[in-house]
PDB file of C-alpha atoms in Angstrom:
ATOM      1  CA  UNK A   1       0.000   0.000   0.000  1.00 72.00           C
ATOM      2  CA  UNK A   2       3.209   2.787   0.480  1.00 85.00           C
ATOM      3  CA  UNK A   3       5.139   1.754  -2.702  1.00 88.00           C
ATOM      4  CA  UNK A   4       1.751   2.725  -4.377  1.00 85.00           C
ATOM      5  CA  UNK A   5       1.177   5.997  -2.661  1.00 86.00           C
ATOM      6  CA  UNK A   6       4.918   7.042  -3.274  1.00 88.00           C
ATOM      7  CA  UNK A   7       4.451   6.075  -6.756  1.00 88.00           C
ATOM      8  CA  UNK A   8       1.078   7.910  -7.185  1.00 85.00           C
ATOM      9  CA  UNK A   9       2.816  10.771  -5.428  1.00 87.00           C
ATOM     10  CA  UNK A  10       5.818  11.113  -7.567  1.00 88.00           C
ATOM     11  CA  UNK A  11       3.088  10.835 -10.850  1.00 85.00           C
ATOM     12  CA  UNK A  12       1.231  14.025  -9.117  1.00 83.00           C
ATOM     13  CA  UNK A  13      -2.173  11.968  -7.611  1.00 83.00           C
ATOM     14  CA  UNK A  14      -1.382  13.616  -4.021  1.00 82.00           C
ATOM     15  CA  UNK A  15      -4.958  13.808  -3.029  1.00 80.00           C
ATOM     16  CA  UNK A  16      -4.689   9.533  -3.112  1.00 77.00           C
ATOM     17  CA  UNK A  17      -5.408   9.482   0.896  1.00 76.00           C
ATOM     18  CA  UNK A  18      -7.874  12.013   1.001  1.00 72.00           C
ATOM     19  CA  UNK A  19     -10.677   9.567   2.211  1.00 63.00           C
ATOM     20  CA  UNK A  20     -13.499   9.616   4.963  1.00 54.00           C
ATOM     21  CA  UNK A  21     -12.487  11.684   7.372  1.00 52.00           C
ATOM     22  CA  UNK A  22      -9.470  12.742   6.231  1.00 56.00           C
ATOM     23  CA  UNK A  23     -10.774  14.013   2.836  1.00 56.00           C
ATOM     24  CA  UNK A  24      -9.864  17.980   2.267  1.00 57.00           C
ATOM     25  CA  UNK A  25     -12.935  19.686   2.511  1.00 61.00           C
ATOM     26  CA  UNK A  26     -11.828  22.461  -0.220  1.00 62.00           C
ATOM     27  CA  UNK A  27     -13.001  23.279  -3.088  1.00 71.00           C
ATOM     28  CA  UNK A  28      -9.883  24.416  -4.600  1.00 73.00           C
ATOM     29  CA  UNK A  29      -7.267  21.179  -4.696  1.00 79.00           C
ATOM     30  CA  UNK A  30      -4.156  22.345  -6.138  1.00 79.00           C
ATOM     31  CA  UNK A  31      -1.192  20.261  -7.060  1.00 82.00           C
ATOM     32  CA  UNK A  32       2.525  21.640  -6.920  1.00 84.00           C
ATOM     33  CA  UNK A  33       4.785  18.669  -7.356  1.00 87.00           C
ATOM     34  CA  UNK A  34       7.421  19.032  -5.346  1.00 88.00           C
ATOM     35  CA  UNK A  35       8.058  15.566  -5.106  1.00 89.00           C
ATOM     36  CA  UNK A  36       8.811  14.602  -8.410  1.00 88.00           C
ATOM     37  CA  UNK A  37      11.247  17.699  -8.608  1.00 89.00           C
ATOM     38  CA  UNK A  38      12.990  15.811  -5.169  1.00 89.00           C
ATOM     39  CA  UNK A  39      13.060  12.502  -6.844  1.00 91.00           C
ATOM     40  CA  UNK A  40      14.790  13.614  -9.960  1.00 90.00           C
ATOM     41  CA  UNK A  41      17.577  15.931  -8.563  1.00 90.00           C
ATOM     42  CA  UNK A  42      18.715  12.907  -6.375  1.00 88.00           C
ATOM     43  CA  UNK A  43      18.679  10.431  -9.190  1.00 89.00           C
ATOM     44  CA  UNK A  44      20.577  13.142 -11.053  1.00 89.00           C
ATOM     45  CA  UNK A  45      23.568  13.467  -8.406  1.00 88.00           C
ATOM     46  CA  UNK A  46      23.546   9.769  -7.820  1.00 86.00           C
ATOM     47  CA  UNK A  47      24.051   8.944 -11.532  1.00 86.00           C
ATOM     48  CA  UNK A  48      26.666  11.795 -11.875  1.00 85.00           C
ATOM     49  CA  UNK A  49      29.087   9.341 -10.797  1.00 81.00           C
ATOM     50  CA  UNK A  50      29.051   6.486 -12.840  1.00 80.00           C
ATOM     51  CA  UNK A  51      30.774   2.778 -12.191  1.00 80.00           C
ATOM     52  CA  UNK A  52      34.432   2.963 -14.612  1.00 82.00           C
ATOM     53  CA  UNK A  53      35.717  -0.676 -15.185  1.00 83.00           C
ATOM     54  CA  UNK A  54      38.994  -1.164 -15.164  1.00 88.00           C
ATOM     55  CA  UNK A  55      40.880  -4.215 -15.303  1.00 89.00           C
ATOM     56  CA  UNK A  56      44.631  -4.924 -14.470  1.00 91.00           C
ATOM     57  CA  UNK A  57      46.573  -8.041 -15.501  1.00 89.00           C
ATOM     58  CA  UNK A  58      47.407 -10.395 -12.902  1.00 86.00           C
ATOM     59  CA  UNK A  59      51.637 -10.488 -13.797  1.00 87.00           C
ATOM     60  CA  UNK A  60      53.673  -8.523 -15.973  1.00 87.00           C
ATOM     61  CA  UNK A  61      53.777 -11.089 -18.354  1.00 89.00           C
ATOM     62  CA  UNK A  62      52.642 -10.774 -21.971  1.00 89.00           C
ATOM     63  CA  UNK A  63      49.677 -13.115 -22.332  1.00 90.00           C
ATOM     64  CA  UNK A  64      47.956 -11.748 -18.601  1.00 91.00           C
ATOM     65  CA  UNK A  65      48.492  -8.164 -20.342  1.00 91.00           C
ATOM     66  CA  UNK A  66      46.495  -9.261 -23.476  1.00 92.00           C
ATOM     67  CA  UNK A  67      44.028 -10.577 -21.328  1.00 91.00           C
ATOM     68  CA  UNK A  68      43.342  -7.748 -19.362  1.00 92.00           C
ATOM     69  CA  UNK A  69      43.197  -5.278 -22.076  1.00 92.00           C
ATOM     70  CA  UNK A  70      40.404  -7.510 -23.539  1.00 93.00           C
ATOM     71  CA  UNK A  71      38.526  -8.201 -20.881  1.00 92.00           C
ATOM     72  CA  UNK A  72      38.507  -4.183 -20.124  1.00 91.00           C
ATOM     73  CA  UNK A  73      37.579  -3.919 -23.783  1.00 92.00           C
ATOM     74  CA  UNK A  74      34.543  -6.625 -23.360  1.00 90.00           C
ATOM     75  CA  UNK A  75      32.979  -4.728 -20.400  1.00 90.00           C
ATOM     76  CA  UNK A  76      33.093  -1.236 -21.973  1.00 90.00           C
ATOM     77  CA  UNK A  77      31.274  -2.636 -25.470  1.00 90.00           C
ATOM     78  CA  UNK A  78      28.567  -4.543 -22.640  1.00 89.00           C
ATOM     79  CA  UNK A  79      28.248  -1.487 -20.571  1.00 90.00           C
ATOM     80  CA  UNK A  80      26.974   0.227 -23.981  1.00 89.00           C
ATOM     81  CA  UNK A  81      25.385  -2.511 -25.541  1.00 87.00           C
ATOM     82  CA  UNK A  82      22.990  -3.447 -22.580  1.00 88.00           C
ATOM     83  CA  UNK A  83      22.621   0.351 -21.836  1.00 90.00           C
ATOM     84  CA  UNK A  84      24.054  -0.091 -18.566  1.00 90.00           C
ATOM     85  CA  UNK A  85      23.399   3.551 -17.530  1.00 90.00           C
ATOM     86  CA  UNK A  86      19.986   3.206 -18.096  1.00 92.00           C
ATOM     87  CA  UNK A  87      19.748   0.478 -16.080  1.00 92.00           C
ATOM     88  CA  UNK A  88      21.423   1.867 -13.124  1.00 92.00           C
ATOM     89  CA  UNK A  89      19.211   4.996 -13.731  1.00 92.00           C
ATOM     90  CA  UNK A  90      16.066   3.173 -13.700  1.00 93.00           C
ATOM     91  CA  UNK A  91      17.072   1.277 -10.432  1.00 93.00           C
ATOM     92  CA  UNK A  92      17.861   3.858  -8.886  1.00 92.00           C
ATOM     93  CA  UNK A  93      14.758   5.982  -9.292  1.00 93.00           C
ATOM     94  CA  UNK A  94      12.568   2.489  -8.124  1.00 94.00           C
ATOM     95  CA  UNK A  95      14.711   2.951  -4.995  1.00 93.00           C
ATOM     96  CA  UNK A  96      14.576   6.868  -4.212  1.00 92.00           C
ATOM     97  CA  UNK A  97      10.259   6.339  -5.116  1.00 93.00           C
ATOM     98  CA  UNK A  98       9.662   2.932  -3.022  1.00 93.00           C
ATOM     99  CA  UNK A  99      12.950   2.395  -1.428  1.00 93.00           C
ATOM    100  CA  UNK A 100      14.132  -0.616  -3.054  1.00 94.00           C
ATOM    101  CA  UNK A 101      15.266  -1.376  -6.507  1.00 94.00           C
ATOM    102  CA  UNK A 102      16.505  -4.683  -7.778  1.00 95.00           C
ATOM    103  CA  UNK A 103      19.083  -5.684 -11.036  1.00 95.00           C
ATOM    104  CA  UNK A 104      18.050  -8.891 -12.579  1.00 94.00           C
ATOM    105  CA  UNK A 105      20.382 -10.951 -14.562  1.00 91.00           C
ATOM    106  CA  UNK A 106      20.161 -14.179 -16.686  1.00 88.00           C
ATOM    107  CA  UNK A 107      20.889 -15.646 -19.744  1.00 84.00           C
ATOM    108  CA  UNK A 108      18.515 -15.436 -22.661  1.00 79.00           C
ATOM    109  CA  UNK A 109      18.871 -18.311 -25.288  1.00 76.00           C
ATOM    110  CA  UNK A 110      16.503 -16.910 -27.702  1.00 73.00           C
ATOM    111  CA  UNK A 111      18.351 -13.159 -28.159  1.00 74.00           C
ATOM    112  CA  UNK A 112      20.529 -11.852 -30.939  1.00 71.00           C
ATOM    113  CA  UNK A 113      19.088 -13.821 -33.706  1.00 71.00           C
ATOM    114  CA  UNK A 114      19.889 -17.133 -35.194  1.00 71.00           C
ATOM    115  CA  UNK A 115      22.896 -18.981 -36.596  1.00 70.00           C
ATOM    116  CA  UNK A 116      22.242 -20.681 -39.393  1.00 69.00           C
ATOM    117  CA  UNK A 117      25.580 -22.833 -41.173  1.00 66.00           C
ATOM    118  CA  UNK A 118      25.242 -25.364 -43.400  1.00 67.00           C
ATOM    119  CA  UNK A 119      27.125 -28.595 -44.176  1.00 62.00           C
ATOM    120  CA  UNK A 120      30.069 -26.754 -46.531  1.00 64.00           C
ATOM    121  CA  UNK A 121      30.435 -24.468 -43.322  1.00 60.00           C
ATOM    122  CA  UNK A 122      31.395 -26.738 -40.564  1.00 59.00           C
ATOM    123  CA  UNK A 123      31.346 -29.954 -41.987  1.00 63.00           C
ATOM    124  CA  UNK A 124      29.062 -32.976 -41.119  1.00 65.00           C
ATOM    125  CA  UNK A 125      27.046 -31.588 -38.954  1.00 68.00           C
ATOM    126  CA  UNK A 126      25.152 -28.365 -39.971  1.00 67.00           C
ATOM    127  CA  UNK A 127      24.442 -25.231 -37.424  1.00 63.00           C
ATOM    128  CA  UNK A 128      20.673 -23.698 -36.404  1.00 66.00           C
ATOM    129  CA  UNK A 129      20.816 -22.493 -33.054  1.00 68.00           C
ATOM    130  CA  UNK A 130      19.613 -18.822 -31.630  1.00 67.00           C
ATOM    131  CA  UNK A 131      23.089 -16.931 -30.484  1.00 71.00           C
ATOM    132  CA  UNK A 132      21.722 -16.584 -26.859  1.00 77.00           C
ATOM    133  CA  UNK A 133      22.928 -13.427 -25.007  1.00 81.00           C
ATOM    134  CA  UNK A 134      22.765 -11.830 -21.003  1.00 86.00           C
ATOM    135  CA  UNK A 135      19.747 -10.345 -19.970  1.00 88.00           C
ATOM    136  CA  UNK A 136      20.003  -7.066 -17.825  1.00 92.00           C
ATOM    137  CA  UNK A 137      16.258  -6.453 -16.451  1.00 92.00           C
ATOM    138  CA  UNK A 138      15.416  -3.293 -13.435  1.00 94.00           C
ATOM    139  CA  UNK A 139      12.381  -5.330 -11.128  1.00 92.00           C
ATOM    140  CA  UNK A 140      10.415  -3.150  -8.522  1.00 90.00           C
ATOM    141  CA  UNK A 141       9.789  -4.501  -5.192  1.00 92.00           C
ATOM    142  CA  UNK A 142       5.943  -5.478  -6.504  1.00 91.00           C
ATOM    143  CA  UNK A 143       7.426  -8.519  -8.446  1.00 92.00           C
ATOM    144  CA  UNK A 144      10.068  -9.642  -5.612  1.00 94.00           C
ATOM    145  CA  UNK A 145       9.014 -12.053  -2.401  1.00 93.00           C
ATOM    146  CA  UNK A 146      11.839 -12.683   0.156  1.00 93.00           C
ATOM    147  CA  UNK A 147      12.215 -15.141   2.973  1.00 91.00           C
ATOM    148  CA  UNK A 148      10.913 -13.276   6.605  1.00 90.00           C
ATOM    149  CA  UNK A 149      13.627 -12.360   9.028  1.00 88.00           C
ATOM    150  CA  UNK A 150      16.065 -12.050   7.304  1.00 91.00           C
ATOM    151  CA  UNK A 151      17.844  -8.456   6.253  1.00 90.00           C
ATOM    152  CA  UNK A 152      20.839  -8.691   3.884  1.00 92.00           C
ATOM    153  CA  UNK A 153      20.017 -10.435   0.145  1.00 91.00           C
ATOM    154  CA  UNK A 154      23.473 -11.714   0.451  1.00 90.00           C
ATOM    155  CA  UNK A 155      21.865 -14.059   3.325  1.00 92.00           C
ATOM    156  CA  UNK A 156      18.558 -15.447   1.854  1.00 93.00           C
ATOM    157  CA  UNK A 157      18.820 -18.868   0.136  1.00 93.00           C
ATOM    158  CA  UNK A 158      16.229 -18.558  -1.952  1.00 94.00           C
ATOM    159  CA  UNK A 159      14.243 -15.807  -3.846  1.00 95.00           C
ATOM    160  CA  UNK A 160      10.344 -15.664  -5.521  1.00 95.00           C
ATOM    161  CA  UNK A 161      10.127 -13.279  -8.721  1.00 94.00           C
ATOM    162  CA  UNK A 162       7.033 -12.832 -10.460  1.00 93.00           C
ATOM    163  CA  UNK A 163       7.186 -11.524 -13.738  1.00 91.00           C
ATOM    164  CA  UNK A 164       4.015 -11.095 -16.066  1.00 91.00           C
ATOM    165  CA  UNK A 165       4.149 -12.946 -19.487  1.00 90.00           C
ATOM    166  CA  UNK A 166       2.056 -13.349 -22.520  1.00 90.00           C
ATOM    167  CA  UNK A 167      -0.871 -15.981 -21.736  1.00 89.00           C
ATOM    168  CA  UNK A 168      -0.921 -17.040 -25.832  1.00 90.00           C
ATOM    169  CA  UNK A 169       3.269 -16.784 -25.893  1.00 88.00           C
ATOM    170  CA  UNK A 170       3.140 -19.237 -23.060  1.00 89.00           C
ATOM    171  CA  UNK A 171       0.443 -21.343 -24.281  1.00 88.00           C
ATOM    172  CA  UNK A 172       2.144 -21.525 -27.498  1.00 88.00           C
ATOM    173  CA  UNK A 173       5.504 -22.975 -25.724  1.00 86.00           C
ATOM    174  CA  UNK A 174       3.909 -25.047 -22.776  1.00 88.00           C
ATOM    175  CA  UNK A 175       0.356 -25.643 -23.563  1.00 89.00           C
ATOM    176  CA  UNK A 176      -2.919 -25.035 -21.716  1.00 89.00           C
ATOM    177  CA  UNK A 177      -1.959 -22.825 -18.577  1.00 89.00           C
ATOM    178  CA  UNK A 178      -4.733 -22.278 -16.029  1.00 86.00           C
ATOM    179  CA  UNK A 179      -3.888 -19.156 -14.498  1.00 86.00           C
ATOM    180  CA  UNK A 180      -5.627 -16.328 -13.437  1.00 85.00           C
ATOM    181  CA  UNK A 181      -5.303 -12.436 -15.255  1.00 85.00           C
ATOM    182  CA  UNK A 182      -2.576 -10.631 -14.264  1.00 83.00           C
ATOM    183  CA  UNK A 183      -3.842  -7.314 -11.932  1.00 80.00           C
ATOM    184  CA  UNK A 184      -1.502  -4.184 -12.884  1.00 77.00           C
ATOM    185  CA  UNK A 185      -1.358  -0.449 -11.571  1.00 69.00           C
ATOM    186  CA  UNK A 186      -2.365   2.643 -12.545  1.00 68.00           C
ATOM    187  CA  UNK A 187       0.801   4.496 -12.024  1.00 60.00           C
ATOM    188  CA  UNK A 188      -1.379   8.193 -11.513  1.00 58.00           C
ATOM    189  CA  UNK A 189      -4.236   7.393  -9.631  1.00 61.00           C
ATOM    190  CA  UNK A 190      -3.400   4.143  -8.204  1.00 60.00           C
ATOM    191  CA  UNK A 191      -6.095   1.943  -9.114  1.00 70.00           C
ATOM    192  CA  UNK A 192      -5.877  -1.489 -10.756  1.00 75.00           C
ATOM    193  CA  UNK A 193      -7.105  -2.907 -14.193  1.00 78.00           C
ATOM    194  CA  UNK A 194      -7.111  -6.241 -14.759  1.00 82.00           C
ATOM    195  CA  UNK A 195      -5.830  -7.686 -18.085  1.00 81.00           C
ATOM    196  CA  UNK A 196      -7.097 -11.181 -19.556  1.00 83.00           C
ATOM    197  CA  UNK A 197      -4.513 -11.578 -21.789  1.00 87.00           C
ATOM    198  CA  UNK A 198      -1.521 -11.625 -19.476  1.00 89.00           C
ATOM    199  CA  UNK A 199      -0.578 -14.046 -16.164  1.00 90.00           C
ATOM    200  CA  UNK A 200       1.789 -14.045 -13.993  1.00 92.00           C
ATOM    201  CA  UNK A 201       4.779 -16.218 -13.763  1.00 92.00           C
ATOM    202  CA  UNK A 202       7.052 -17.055 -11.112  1.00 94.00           C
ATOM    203  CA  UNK A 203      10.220 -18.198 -11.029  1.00 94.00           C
ATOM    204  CA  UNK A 204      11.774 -19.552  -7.249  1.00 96.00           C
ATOM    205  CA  UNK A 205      15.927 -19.752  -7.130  1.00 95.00           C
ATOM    206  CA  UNK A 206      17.136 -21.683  -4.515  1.00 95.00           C
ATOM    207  CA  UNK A 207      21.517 -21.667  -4.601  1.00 93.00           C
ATOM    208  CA  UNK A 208      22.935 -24.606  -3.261  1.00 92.00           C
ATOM    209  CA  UNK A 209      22.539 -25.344  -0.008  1.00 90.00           C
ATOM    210  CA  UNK A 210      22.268 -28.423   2.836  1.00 89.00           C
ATOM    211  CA  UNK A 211      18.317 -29.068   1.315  1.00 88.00           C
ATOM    212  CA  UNK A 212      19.511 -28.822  -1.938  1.00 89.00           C
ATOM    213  CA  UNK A 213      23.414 -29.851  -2.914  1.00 90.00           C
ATOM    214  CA  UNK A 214      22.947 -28.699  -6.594  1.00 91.00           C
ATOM    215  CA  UNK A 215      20.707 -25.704  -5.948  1.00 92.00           C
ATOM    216  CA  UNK A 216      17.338 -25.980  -7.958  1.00 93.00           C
ATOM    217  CA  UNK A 217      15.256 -23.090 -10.229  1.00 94.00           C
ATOM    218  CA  UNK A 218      11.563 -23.683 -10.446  1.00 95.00           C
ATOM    219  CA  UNK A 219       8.926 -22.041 -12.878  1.00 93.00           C
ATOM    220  CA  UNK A 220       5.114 -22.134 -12.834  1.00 94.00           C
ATOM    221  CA  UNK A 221       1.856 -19.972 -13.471  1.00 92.00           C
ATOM    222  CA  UNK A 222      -1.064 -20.886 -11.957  1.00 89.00           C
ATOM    223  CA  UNK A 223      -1.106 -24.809 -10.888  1.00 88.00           C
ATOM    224  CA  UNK A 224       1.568 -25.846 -13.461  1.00 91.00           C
ATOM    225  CA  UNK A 225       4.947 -26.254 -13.460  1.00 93.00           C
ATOM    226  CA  UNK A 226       6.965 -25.291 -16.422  1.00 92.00           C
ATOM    227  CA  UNK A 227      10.272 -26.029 -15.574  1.00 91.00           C
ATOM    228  CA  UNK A 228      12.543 -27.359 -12.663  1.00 92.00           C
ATOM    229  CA  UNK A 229      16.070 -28.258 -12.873  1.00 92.00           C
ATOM    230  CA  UNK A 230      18.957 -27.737 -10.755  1.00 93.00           C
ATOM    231  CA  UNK A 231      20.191 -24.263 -10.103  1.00 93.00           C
ATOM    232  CA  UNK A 232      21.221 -22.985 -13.357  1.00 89.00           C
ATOM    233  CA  UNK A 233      24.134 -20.158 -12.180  1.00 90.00           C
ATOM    234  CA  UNK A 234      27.736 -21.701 -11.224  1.00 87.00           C
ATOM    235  CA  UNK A 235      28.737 -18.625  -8.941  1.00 88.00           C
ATOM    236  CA  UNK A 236      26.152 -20.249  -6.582  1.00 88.00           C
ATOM    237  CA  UNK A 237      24.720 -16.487  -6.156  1.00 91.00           C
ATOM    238  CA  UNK A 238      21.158 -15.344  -6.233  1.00 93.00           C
ATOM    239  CA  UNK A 239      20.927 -13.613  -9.559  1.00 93.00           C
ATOM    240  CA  UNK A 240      19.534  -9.968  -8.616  1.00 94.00           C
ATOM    241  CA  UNK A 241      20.922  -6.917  -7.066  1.00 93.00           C
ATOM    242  CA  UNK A 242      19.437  -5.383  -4.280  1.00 94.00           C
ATOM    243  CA  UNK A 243      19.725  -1.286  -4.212  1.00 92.00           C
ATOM    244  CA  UNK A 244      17.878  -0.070  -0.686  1.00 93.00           C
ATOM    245  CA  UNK A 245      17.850   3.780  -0.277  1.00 92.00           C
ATOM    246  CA  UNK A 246      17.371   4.021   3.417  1.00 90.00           C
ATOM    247  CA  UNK A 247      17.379   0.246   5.185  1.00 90.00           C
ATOM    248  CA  UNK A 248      16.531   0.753   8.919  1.00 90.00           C
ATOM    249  CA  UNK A 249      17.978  -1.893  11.127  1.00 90.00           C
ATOM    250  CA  UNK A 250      16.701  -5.496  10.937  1.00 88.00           C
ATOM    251  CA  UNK A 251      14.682  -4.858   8.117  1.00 91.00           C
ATOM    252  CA  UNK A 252      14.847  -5.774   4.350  1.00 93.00           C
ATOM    253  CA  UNK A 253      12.353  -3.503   3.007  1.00 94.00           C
ATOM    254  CA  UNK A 254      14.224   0.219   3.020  1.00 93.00           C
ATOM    255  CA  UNK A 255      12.124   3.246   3.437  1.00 92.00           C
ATOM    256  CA  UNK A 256      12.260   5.499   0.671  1.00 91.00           C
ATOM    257  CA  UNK A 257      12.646   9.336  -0.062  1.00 89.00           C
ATOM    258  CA  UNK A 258       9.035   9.900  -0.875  1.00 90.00           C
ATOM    259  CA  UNK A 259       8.159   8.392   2.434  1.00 88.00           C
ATOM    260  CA  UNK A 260       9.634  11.717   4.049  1.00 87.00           C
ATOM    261  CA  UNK A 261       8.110  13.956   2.245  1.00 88.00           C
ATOM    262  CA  UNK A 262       4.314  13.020   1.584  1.00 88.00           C
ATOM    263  CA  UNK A 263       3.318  14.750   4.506  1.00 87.00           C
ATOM    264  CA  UNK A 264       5.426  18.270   3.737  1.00 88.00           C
ATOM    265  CA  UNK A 265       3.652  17.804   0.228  1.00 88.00           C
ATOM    266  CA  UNK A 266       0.075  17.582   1.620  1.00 85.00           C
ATOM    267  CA  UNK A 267       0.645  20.488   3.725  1.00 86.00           C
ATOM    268  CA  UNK A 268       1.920  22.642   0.210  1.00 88.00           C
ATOM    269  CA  UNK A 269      -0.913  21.306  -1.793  1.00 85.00           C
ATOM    270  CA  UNK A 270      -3.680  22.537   0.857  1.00 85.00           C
ATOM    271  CA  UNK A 271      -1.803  26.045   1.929  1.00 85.00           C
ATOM    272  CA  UNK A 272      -1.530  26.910  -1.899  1.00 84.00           C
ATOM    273  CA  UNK A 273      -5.494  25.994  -2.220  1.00 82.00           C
ATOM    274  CA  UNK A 274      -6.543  28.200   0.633  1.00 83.00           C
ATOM    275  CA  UNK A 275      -5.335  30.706  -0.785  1.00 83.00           C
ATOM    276  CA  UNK A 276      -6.559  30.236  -3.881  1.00 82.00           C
ATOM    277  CA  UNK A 277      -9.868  29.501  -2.165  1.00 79.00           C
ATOM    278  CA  UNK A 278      -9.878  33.091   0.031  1.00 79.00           C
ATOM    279  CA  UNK A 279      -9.207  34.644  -3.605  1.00 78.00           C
ATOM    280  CA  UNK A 280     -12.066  33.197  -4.921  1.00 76.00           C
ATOM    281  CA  UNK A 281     -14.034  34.165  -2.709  1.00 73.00           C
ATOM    282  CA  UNK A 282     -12.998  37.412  -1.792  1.00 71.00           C
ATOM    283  CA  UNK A 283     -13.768  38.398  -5.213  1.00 60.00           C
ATOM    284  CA  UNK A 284     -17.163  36.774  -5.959  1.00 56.00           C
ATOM    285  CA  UNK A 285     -18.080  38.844  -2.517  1.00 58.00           C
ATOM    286  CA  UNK A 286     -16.942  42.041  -4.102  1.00 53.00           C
TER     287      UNK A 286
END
């Protein structure tokens, strides 16, 4: 319920908790969006300062130099290929707006096209195969579920991300898929439309551990199961990035900018429409 305030906040809907009792009584309900300003001078300081890779070879000898100066080569042409800055930008807004912003990565066999050699090419056995590339994807916390008491991402064994998908895509690759409609928000005034056409699907990690030796990833919408196998990543990591803004202590949820200043916004918004009120009506008395 706060991650869709803030977000309706930072659109301009600041008149989202003006219910019952609590309603403004005005006529007059003027909006000056201070929050959105706040939002996007922060995200423009923290992105100021970008990440610079750099990579030094491990000797002074010939073939560790060569290596080096590739590798440093590779992750400049990936920073600009997966439009790393964007990314980071992206993230980091999620996180000033509801406090937490997560980095997804995995490996997409179906991107960059296919490859397509024939027998004259490499012989006997002929080549169709997609060229498969990493993903780079920004989640907000709506799509992530974490294990209860515990704080740090770098502790949890196993994650829950939901991700909405195509119903007819998925149909089309694993058959009939009872699932319910996928529910999404209305980023200004907060309410939620349902769409018949997407569902949800989830996707558990669980890195190797005592329950599981070889780790194990899991997919399924609604009551089926799409895929389970062992835990596809060899670093043994959970594959997302957590980027809190505030984190109070023994918590995993962080509180966010917007959190701060909802309150100092309501106050603007209503001082600015008094006046604007007493105007009013001072001159429809005169």
């Amino acid at each position: 319920m706060q991650w869709r305030q803030n977000i309706s906040f930072y659109s301009g809907n600041h008149y989202i908790r003006d219910t019952g009792r609590n309603a403004n009584q005005y006529r007059v309900k003027l909006r000056e969006n201070h929050t959105n300003n706040i939002i996007n001078r922060m995200v423009s300081v923290f992105v100021q300062n970008m990440p610079v890779t750099r990579v030094f070879p491990a000797s002074t000898d010939y073939e560790d130099t060569q290596k080096s100066e590739t590798t440093e080569l590779y992750a400049k042409y990936f920073w600009r290929t997966k439009k790393m800055e964007s990314v980071f930008t992206k993230a980091l807004k999620y996180s000033a707006i509801t406090g937490n912003g997560f980095i997804f990565r995995q490996y997409d066999p179906y991107a960059g096209g296919k490859i397509q050699l024939d027998e004259s090419e490499v012989g006997e056995n002929k080549i169709d195969a997609w060229h498969g590339d990493v993903k780079i994807e920004v989640d907000d916390p709506f799509r992530i579920a974490v294990r209860p008491g515990i704080d740090e991402l770098d502790d949890m064994h196993d994650i829950i991300r939901s991700v909405p998908a195509n119903k007819q895509e998925m149909q089309a690759i694993y058959g009939e898929i009872d699932s319910e409609p996928a529910t999404s928000l209305n980023a200004y005034n907060g309410t939620l439309r349902t769409d018949d056409d997407i569902i949800m699907v989830h996707h558990y990690y669980h890195k190797p551990t005592h329950w599981f030796d070889e780790g194990m990833y899991c997919c399924w919408a609604g009551k089926k199961i799409l895929k389970a196998v062992k835990y596809p990543y060899r670093d043994g990591l959970l594959p997302i990035v957590h980027l809190p803004f505030d984190k109070p202590p023994m918590r995993f949820w962080a509180l966010s900018e917007v959190d701060q200043v909802i309150d100092l916004q309501e106050q603007v918004n209503r001082a600015a429409s008094m006046i604007v009120e007493a105007r009013n009506l001072y001159r429809d008395w005169e």
